Structure formats: structure tokens, C-alpha cells
Amino acid sequence: MKKQLLVIVNPKSGTGNQEDLPHLIDEVIDESRFSVDVRMVQAEGDAYRFGREAVEKGYYGLVAVGGDGTVNGAAAAVVDSEVALAVVPCGSGNGLARHLNIPMNARKALEVINHDRVDAFDYCTVNERPFMCTCGMGFDAQVAYDFSQAGKRGFITYLQKTFSVYATYQCDDYVIHLDGKHIDEKAFVIALCNAAQYGNNSFIAPHASMQDGMIDMTVISPFKFYDAPFVGLSLFFKNIDKNRHVAIYRAKEIIIERKHHGPMHIDGDPVEMPNRLVIRCHQRGIRMFSPGLGENNVPQ
């Protein structure tokens, strides 16, 4: 009997047009082993709704074709279930796919499904809302909000918003509990990381693993304007943990209290969240199609 796949396609992901992807899916997916149903994302919440359909109807796999927002919605629907998630990255950042060494080319990413290798990975939650890569508050959350309001997508637009927010940004104070240990921080950025990068190969937690049951919390302290290029470049050189303005902590549960509610990003999407945040890691709680290279390109 063929294994059933439910494919959700976000035609507006990234900077390209994904309208032709259903034809590529028909061409690439091995029809002798898989049967495929396709749903097109038309409105906010569709990725989650279609993902729940996959769980309720007992599909073998859910294929998310889109960016990190689409992937987050699909993943949130299938965590703690038997449905395996496949990612075909078509967004502007593609943090999860890059972390797991899933090809950026749509055809090659679809071929991963044909190999039918499924592994278990961690996911995390912030106040019970699932995320696969990162959530965060501070400067990067404000950038994510401004980026979401921009008329254009893409890496260049993201950089432009980064510079404009930096010009006026004020750091906040935080009370943090890591597995019961208490620390106080004044922070420019606090990033809670299940995976190593934001996307676009910018590594906010270079040693984060999605199979260790831990959250990597990267805290960037306030710095002078002339240090900004070094902090920024360290993301792309994969050595931000060596920067003197950065501390990385690891815990299974992290509670953060701030003075007021405000913006956060969850897998890159800006959201309004309360002043008290509870972040937990759910070890091996999601099944995913994997290219078999493992994290950091290590063969499994």
C-alpha cells in the first residue's frame, strides 16, 4: 500500500513564485511508493489547519513547501504525533532546512522524501507555542516586526531594517531562571535556540543541537556602535560565542521575566507576547524526513 503524503504549498513564500511547485512534486515524488494530496496556503493559519488534517486522517507524512513561517505552522500541527514532517525550503531564511542540511534546491529537497529516512528531533515551546529554530526578544524581535511590515522580502531588505532599528534601539532588563538558576541581564538580544541559526547561514547559537534535549540561550549585551560590525559578522563566521559581548547558556527550561509585554519573534514571525515567558525543550518530539547527514553535516 502506498504511503500517503499531504503537501502544503505557500505560493507566496520568499522572493520567487511557487505556483509551479505542484507540477514539480508530481514529477519528483516516487508515485510507486507515495500517494500525494496537495493543499495551497491561502490565508494565515492554513499551514496549521492542513497539518492537523494530516494528523487526524493518519497521513504518513506532511510536506511543508515554503518559508520558516509555513514550516512553523506545519510543525506545530504534527508535534508529538506519528506524522513525519518534510521541509522543502522556499523562503527567505530557511533556518530549519539549513540546520538539518536539507538542500535549498526544491527538486533535491523533494528527493529527500523518496529516500524515506525519518529521524526524531527536538522542538521547543514558548508559553506553549511551538517553535523549531529560534524565538527571541529585544533588537531582533523589533527587526522581525519591521521586516514583516516591509513591502519587499529578501536578505537585502532584512539588512536595511536591521540598520534602521539599530539607530534608535534601547536595551531592556531581564530576570532569567535557567533550570532554577537565577541571573539578571541587561540585553540587546536574547535568543532562545533549538537550532543553530536564524537563517541565511547566520549562526546565533553555533553549537545548538536539535537532538540533545537542551535550549541554547544566546544573550548579547549592550555594546558600542563601533562594535556592531564585529557582532554582526560573527554571526556569519559562526563564532558569535567567542565575542566578548555574548554569553550562551544551556538549559531544559528557561523562564524570562521582563518589565512589560512586547514583540517577540517565533521562527522569524513577529508576535506580541506577555512579560513572563516560559521556554521548554521537548526532546525528540517531532519526526522529520532527514537527508541522513545529521546536524553540522555529520553522517549518521
mmCIF file of N, CA and C in Angstrom, residues 122 124 194 209-215 250-253 280-284:
data_model
loop_
_atom_site.group_PDB
_atom_site.id
_atom_site.type_symbol
_atom_site.label_atom_id
_atom_site.label_comp_id
_atom_site.label_asym_id
_atom_site.label_seq_id
_atom_site.Cartn_x
_atom_site.Cartn_y
_atom_site.Cartn_z
ATOM 1 N N ASP A 122 14.245 17.400 18.415
ATOM 2 C CA ASP A 122 13.633 18.229 19.451
ATOM 3 C C ASP A 122 12.810 19.347 18.822
ATOM 4 N N CYS A 124 10.767 23.089 20.571
ATOM 5 C CA CYS A 124 10.638 23.875 21.786
ATOM 6 C C CYS A 124 9.307 24.621 21.788
ATOM 7 N N ASN A 194 16.688 26.346 19.505
ATOM 8 C CA ASN A 194 16.644 24.893 19.345
ATOM 9 C C ASN A 194 17.610 24.484 18.246
ATOM 10 N N SER A 209 22.015 21.960 19.179
ATOM 11 C CA SER A 209 21.638 20.685 18.572
ATOM 12 C C SER A 209 20.140 20.485 18.734
ATOM 13 N N MET A 210 19.529 19.847 17.755
ATOM 14 C CA MET A 210 18.113 19.525 17.827
ATOM 15 C C MET A 210 17.868 18.109 18.319
ATOM 16 N N GLN A 211 18.877 17.516 18.933
ATOM 17 C CA GLN A 211 18.713 16.156 19.447
ATOM 18 C C GLN A 211 19.334 15.978 20.832
ATOM 19 N N ASP A 212 19.568 17.076 21.552
ATOM 20 C CA ASP A 212 20.215 16.969 22.858
ATOM 21 C C ASP A 212 19.298 17.309 24.025
ATOM 22 N N GLY A 213 18.043 17.688 23.754
ATOM 23 C CA GLY A 213 17.105 17.990 24.820
ATOM 24 C C GLY A 213 17.366 19.297 25.540
ATOM 25 N N MET A 214 18.156 20.197 24.956
ATOM 26 C CA MET A 214 18.549 21.438 25.610
ATOM 27 C C MET A 214 18.218 22.652 24.735
ATOM 28 N N ILE A 215 17.977 23.781 25.416
ATOM 29 C CA ILE A 215 17.820 25.076 24.754
ATOM 30 C C ILE A 215 19.130 25.835 24.899
ATOM 31 N N ARG A 250 22.789 27.126 28.641
ATOM 32 C CA ARG A 250 22.037 25.961 28.160
ATOM 33 C C ARG A 250 21.176 25.432 29.295
ATOM 34 N N ALA A 251 19.926 25.094 28.976
ATOM 35 C CA ALA A 251 19.006 24.583 29.987
ATOM 36 C C ALA A 251 17.855 23.858 29.288
ATOM 37 N N LYS A 252 17.145 23.042 30.066
ATOM 38 C CA LYS A 252 15.960 22.369 29.539
ATOM 39 C C LYS A 252 14.729 23.256 29.627
ATOM 40 N N GLU A 253 14.697 24.120 30.658
ATOM 41 C CA GLU A 253 13.589 25.053 30.830
ATOM 42 C C GLU A 253 14.144 26.412 31.214
ATOM 43 N N ARG A 280 10.457 25.831 26.950
ATOM 44 C CA ARG A 280 10.772 24.444 27.265
ATOM 45 C C ARG A 280 11.229 23.704 26.014
ATOM 46 N N CYS A 281 12.114 22.730 26.222
ATOM 47 C CA CYS A 281 12.543 21.836 25.145
ATOM 48 C C CYS A 281 11.806 20.510 25.274
ATOM 49 N N HIS A 282 11.296 20.017 24.163
ATOM 50 C CA HIS A 282 10.576 18.745 24.109
ATOM 51 C C HIS A 282 11.434 17.767 23.298
ATOM 52 N N GLN A 283 12.167 16.939 24.003
ATOM 53 C CA GLN A 283 13.197 16.121 23.354
ATOM 54 C C GLN A 283 12.584 15.065 22.434
ATOM 55 N N ARG A 284 13.115 15.022 21.220
ATOM 56 C CA ARG A 284 12.719 14.056 20.187
ATOM 57 C C ARG A 284 11.202 14.029 19.987
#
